[in-house]
Every structure is written in structure tokens, then in C-alpha cells.
Short mmCIF file of C-alpha atoms and ligand atoms in Angstrom, two decimals:
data_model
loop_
_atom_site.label_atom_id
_atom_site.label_comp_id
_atom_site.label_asym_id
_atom_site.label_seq_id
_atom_site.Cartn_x
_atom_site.Cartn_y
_atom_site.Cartn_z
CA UNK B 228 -60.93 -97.78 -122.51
CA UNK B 229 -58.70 -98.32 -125.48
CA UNK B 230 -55.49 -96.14 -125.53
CA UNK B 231 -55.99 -93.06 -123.67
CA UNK B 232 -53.81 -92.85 -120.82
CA UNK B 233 -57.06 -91.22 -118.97
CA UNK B 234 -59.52 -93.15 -117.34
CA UNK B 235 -63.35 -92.14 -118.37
CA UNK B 236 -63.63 -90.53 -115.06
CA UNK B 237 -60.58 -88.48 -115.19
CA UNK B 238 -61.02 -87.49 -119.34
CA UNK B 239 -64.70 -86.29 -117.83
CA UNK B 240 -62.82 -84.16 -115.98
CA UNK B 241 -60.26 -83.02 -117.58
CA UNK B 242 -62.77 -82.11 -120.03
CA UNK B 243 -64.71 -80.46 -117.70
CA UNK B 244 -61.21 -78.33 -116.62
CA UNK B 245 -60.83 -77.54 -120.35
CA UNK B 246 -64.82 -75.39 -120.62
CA UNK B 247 -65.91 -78.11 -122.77
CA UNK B 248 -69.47 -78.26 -123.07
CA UNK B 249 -70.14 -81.32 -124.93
CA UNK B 250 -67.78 -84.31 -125.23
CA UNK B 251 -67.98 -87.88 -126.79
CA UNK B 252 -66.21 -90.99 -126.05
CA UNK B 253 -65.03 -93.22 -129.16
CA UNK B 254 -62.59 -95.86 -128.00
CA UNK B 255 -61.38 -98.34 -130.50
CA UNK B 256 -63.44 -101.19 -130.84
CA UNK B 257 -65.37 -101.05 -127.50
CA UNK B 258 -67.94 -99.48 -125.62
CA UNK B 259 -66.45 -100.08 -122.28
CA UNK B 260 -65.99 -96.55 -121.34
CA UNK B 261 -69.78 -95.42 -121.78
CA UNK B 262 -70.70 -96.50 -118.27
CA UNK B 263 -68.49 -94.65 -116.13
CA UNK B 264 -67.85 -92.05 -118.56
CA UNK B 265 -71.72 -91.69 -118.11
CA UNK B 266 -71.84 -91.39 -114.39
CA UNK B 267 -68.98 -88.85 -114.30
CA UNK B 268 -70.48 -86.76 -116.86
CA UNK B 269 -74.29 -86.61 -114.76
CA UNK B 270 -72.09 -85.84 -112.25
CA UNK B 271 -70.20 -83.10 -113.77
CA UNK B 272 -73.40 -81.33 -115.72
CA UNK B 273 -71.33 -82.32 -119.20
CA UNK B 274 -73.32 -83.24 -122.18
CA UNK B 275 -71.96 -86.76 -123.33
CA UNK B 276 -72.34 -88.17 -126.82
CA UNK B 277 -71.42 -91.80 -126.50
CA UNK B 278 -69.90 -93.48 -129.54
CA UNK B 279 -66.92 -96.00 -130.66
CA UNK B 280 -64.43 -96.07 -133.26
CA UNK B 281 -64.62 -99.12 -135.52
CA UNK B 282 -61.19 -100.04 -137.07
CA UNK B 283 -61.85 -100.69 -140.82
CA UNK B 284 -60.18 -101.26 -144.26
CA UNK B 285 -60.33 -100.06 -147.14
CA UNK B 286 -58.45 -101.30 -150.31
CA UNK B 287 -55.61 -102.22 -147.60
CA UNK B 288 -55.06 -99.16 -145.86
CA UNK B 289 -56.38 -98.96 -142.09
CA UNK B 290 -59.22 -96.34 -141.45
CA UNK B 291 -61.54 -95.89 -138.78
CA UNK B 292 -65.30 -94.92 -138.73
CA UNK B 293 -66.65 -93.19 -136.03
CA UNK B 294 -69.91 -94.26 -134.55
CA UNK B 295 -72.20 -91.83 -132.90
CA UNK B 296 -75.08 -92.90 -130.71
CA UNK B 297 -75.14 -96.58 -131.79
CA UNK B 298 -77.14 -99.21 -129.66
CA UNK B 299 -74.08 -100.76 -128.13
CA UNK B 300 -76.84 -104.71 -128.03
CA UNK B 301 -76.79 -104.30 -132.22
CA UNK B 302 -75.42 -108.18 -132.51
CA UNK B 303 -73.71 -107.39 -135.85
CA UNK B 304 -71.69 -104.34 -134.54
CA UNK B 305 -70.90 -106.32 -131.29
CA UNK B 306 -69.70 -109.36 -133.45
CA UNK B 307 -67.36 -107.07 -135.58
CA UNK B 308 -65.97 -105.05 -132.34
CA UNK B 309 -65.53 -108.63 -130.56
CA UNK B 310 -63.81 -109.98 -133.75
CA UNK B 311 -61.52 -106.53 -134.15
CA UNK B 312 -60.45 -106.96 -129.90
CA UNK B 313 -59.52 -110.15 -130.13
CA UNK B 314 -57.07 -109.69 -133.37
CA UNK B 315 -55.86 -106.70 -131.99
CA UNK B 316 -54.36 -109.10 -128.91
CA UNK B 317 -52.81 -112.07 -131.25
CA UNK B 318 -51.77 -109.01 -133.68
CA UNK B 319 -49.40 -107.19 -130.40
CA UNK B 320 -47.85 -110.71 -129.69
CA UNK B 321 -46.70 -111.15 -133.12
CA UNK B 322 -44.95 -107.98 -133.13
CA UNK B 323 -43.52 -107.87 -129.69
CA UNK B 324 -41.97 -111.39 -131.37
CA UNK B 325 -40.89 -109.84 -134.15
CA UNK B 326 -39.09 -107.03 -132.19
CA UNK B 327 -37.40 -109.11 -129.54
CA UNK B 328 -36.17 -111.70 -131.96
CA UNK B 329 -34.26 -108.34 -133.11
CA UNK B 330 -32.94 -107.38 -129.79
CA UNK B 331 -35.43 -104.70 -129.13
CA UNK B 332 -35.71 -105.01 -125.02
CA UNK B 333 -39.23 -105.34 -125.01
CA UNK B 334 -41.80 -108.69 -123.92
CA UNK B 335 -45.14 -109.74 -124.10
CA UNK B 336 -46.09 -109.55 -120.34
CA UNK B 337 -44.65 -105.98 -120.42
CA UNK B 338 -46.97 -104.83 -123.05
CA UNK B 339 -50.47 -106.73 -121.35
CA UNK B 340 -49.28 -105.24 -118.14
CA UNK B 341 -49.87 -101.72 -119.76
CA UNK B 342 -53.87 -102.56 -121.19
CA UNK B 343 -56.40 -101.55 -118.58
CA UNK B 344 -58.62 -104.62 -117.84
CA UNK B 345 -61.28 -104.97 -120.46
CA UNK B 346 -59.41 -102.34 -122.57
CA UNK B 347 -58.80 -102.68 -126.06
CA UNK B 348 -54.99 -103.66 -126.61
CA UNK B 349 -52.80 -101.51 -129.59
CA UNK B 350 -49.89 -100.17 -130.93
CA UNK B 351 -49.60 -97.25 -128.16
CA UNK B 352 -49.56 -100.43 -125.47
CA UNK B 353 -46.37 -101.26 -126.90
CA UNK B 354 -45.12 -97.75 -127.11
CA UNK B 355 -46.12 -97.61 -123.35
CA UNK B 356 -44.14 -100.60 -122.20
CA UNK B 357 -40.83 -99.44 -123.50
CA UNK B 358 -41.83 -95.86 -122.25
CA UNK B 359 -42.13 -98.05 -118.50
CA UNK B 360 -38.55 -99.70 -119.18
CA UNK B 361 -36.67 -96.84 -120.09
CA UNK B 362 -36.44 -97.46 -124.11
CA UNK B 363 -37.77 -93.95 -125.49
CA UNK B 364 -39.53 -91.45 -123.69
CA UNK B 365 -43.20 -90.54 -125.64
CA UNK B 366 -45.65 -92.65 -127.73
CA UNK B 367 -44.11 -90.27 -130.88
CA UNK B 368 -40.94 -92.01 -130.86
CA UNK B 369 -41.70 -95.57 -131.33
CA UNK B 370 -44.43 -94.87 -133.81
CA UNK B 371 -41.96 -92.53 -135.66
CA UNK B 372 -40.19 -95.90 -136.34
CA UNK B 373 -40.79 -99.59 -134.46
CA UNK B 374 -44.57 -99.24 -134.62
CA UNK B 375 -45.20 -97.17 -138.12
CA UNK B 376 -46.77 -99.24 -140.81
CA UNK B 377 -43.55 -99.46 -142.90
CA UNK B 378 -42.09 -100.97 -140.06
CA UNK B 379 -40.90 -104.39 -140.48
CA UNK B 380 -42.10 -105.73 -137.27
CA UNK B 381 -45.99 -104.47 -137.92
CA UNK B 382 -48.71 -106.71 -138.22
CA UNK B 383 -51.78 -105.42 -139.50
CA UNK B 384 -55.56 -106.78 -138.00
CA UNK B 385 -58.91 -107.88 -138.72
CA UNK B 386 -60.65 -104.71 -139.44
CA UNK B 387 -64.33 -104.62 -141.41
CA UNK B 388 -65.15 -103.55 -144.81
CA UNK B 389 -65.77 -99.69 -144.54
CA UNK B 390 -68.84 -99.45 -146.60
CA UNK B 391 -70.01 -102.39 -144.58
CA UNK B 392 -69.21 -100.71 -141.39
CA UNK B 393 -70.99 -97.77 -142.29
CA UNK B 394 -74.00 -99.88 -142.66
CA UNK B 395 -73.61 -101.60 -139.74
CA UNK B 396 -73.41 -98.25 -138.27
CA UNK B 397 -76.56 -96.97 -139.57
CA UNK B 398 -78.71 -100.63 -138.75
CA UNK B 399 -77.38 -99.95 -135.08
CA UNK B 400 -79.38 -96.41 -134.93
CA UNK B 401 -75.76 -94.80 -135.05
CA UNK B 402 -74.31 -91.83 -136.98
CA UNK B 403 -71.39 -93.14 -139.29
CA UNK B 404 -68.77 -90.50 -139.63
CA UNK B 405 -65.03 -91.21 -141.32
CA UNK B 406 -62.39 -89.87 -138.59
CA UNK B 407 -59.60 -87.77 -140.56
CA UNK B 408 -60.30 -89.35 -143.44
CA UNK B 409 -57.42 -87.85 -146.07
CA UNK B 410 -54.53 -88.22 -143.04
CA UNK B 411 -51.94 -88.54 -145.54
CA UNK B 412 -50.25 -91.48 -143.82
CA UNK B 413 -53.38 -93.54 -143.60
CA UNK B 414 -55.52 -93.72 -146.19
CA UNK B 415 -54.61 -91.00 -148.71
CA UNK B 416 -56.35 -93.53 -151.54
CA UNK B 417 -59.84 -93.24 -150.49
CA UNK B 418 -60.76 -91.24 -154.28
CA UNK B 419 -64.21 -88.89 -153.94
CA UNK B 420 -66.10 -91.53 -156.24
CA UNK B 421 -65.66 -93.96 -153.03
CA UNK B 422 -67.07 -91.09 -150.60
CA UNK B 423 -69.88 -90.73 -153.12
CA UNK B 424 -70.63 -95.23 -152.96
CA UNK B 425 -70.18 -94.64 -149.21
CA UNK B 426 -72.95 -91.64 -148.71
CA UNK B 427 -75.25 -93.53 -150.89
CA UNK B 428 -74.48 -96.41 -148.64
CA UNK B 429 -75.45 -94.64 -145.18
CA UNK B 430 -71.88 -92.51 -144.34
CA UNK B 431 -73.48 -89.33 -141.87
CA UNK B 432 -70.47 -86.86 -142.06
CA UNK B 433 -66.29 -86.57 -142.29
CA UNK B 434 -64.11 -85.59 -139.34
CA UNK B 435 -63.07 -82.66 -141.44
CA UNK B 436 -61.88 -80.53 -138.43
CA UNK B 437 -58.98 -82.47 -136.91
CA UNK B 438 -54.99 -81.73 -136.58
CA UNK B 439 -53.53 -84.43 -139.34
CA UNK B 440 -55.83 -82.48 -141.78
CA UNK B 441 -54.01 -79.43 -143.62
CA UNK B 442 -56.22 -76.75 -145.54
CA UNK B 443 -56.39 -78.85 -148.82
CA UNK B 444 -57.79 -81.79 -146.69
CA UNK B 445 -60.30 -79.80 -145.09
CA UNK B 446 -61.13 -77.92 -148.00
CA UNK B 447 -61.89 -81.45 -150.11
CA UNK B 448 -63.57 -82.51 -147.34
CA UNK B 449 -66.03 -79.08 -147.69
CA UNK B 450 -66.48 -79.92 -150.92
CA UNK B 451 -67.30 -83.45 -150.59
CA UNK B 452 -69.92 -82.58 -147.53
CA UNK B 453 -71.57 -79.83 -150.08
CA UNK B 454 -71.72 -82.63 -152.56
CA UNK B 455 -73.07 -85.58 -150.97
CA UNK B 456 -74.71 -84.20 -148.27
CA UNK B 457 -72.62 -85.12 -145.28
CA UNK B 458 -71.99 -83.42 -141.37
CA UNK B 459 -68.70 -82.16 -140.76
CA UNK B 460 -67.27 -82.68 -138.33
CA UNK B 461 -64.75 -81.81 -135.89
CA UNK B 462 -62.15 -83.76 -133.12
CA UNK B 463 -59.85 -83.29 -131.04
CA UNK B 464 -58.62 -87.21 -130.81
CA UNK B 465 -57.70 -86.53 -127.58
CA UNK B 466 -55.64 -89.28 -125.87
CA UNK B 467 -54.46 -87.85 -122.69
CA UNK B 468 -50.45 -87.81 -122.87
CA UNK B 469 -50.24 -90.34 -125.05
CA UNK B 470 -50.26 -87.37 -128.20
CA UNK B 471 -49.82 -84.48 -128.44
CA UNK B 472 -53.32 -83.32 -128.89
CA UNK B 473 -54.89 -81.17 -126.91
CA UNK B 474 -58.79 -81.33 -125.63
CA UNK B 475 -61.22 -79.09 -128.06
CA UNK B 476 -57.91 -78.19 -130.37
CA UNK B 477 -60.88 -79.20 -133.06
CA UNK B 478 -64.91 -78.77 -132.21
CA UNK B 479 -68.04 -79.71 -133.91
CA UNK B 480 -70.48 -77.03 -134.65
CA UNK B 481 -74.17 -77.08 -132.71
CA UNK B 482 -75.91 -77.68 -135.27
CA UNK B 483 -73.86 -80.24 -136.41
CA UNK B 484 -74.63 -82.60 -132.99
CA UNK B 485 -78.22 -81.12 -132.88
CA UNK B 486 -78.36 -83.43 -136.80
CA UNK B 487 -76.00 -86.57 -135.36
CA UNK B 488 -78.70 -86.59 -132.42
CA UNK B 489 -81.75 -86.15 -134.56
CA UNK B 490 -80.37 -88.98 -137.41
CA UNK B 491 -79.53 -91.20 -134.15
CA UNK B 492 -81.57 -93.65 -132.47
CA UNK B 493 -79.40 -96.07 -131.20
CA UNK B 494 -78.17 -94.32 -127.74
CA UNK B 495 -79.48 -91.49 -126.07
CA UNK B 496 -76.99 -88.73 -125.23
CA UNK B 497 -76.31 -87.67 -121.60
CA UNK B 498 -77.87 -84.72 -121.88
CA UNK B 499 -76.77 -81.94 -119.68
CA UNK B 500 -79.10 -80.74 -117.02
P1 AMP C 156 -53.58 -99.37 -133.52
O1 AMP C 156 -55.00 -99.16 -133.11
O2 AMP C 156 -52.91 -100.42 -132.73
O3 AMP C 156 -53.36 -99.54 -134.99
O4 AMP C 156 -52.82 -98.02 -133.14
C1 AMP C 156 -53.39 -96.82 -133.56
C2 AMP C 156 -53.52 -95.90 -132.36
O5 AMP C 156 -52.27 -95.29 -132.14
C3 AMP C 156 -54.52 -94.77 -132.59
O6 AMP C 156 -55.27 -94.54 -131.41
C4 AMP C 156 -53.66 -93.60 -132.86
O7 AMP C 156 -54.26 -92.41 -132.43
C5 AMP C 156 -52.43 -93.90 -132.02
N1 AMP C 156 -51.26 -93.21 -132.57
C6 AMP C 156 -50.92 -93.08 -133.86
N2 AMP C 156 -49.79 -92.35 -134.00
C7 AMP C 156 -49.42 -92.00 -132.75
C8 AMP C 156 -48.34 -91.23 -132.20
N3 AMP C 156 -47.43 -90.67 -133.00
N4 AMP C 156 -48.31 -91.06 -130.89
C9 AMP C 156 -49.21 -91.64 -130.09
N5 AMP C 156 -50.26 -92.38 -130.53
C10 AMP C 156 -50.37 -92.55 -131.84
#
């Protein structure tokens, strides 16, 4: 329900294609997949841990905090996820202006056309609408360039404190865990005496296992989990065809969901029968 190019149904079964066991659903900034995502996954016999992705800051670099097994009706997470949608929207039209008034062949209406209804609207939207007119051919290309961070025509969003959406996390009965954390493009700058304030404020784990992590990344992220007593985890960050990765390229270990469920108490997993 954010930028997949699957709907819940058909990730379910995709999933269910690819002899996954267990999958979870983390859209950006909304919960809007759980339901149906639910119902296909009681259907299928797949075990489904429901969670979001919160786009956050820290310093001002753009990183995003997995929630596992939050209670969706938590009026301080559903403020911040509300307040993060709605930027997102003003944030696409700003640089959809900024890359027509340079002759990119690209409009507004082209973009909204590609966000499901009640989806949450980004970057890849964009990517998608020139995709639809003929302008490049995959998500890569435009953010290799229009859509990358150094690009002149990006506009940045509201995103939450990260220590205070790891709280937030942990008041809503969820399991707070960074996603890639040390992707060099994103947020390189987050230094171990941070990861240290941040497990002392709450943080569950780091998404140690996932394809924009190289050995050193995974290996500091070891080391921090040994130190501060964090889950590792691992993702695929599966998006359907909008990337390149590939369902269960990255898993999390058993025991690894056996703690998210038992530090949870915000959602109940689908648990399969
Ligand atoms: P936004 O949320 O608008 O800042 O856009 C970030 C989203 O774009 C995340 O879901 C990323 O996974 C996705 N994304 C980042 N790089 C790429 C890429 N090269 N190809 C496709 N999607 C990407």
C-alpha cells in the first residue's frame, strides 16, 4: 500500500510461490495493507507479521524504522504516520514543479494517477509515471538521477525524530528495528554512540541482513547487536518490480521473530495454522 507495484493479495502470493514461510508487511507510513494482506495470508496458511515503516530523520539524513506488531489505534503513531502521508503528497507536487519547469515531460495528474487509492504517495510514483509515458524504462533510472537526493529537483518531508520514533514504537506495543541502517547513501552518519542513546531509548534490533549492506556493514551491525543487546535482523525490501530485489534474498532467523513476537504486544501475528 505504499510503493510496491504488488497488491497485498498478490505479494501474499507471490510470497507464497517463493516457499516463504513467514512474511511481514511494512509499507511506508501506513497500515493500509494489514487487512487484506491478512485475509490472503489465512487463506494461504502463511504466517504474517504485520508492521509499517516510519520515515524518520536523523541529523538531516532520511532513515526509516521498522515497526513490528504495533497497535495500528496508538494515537501518537497514527498522528505521526497521518502527518508523514500528507507531506509526502505536497512534497511530490513540488518536485514534479520543479522538473517540468525544466522541461522534464512529466505532470502532477500523471504521478497521482500512479498511487493506489489510500496508498502512500513517493518518489517511485514519479519514477512510475515517466515509466507510463515512455521517459525511462525502470524505477533505477530516475532515482540514479531526477529523484536521488543530490538532485536539484528533490524535496525532502516531514519525517519524526528517530529516537522519538523508536519510542513511539515501543508505547504502541511494537518492536522498533532500524531498516539498513549504514546504507551508505542514506544515513552513513548515524555514529555507534547514537545506536547506544537509541537502545537505551527502546530500539529492538537492526536490519543487518539486507542487500545495500556490504560485509563491513553487517559486521558493525554484529557488533553493535552483541553490544547493546539488539535482534538482527534480516529483509528482503521486496517491492515487486519496482527493484531489483528479490523475495527472501535476506531472512530473519526463528528465533529472532519468536523474540519480536514475545517483546510485542501491540498486534497479534497471523499465525499459520
Ligand atoms: P520516498 O519514500 O519518496 O523517499 O522514496 C523512497 C522509496 O523509493 C523507498 O521505498 C525505496 O525503497 C525506493 N527506492 C529507492 N531507490 C530505488 C531504486 N533505485 N529503484 C526503485 N525504488 C527505489
Amino acid at each position: 500500500m505504499s510503493d510496491g507495484t504488488q497488491t497485498p493479495t498478490e505479494l501474499v502470493a507471490a510470497a507464497v510461490a517463493a516457499g516463504i514461510d513467514v512474511l511481514a508487511i511494512t509499507d511506508h507510513d501506513t497500515v493500509g495493507g494489514w487487512a487484506e494482506a491478512e485475509r490472503a495470508a489465512r487463506a494461504a496458511g502463511l504466517t504474517l507479521v504485520k508492521g509499517v515503516e516510519i520515515s524518520c530523520h536523523y541529523d538531516y539524513s532520511s532513515v526509516h524504522l521498522l515497526g513490528y506488531l504495533i497497535d495500528p489505534a496508538d494515537s501518537a503513531l497514527a498522528t505521526e504516520l497521518g502527518r508523514a502521508r500528507e507531506s509526502r503528497a505536497t512534497r511530490l507536487e513540488r518536485m514534479v514543479e520543479r522538473m517540468t519547469s525544466d522541461g522534464i515531460p512529466i505532470s502532477y495528474e500523471q504521478v497521482l494517477a500512479q498511487v493506489r487509492p489510500g496508498a502512500t504517495p513517493g518518489r517511485p510514483h514519479i519514477a512510475d509515471a515517466l515509466i507510463e509515458a515512455g521517459v525511462i524504462q525502470h524505477r533505477d533510472e530516475a532515482f540514479a538521477d531526477w529523484l536521488s537526493e543530490r538532485s536539484p529537483y528533490y524535496v525532502g518531508h516531514y519525517a519524526v525524530d528517530l529516537a522519538r520514533a523508536v519510542r513511539i514504537v515501543r508505547a504502541a506495543g511494537g518492536v522498533p528495528v532500524i531498516a539498513h541502517p549504514f546504507t551508505r547513501t542514506r544515513c552513513a552518519g548515524i555514529p555507534d554512540s547514537f545506536i547506544e542513546q537509541l537502545a537505551a531509548a527502546g530500539l529492538g534490533g537492526l536490519e543487518a541482513y539486507h542487500r545495500d549492506h556490504g560485509p563491513a556493514e553487517v559486521a558493525r551491525a554484529e557488533r553493535l547487536a552483541a553490544e547493546y543487546d539488539l535482534l538482527l535482523t534480516g529483509s528482503s525490501d521486496y517491492h515487486g518490480d519496482g527493484k531489483r530485489n528479490r523475495l527472501a534474498e535476506n531472512t530473519t532467523r526463528r528465533e529472532v521473530l519468536d523474540a519480536i513476537i514475545e517483546q510485542s504486544s501491540g498486534a497479534t501475528p497471523v499465525v499459520r495454522p
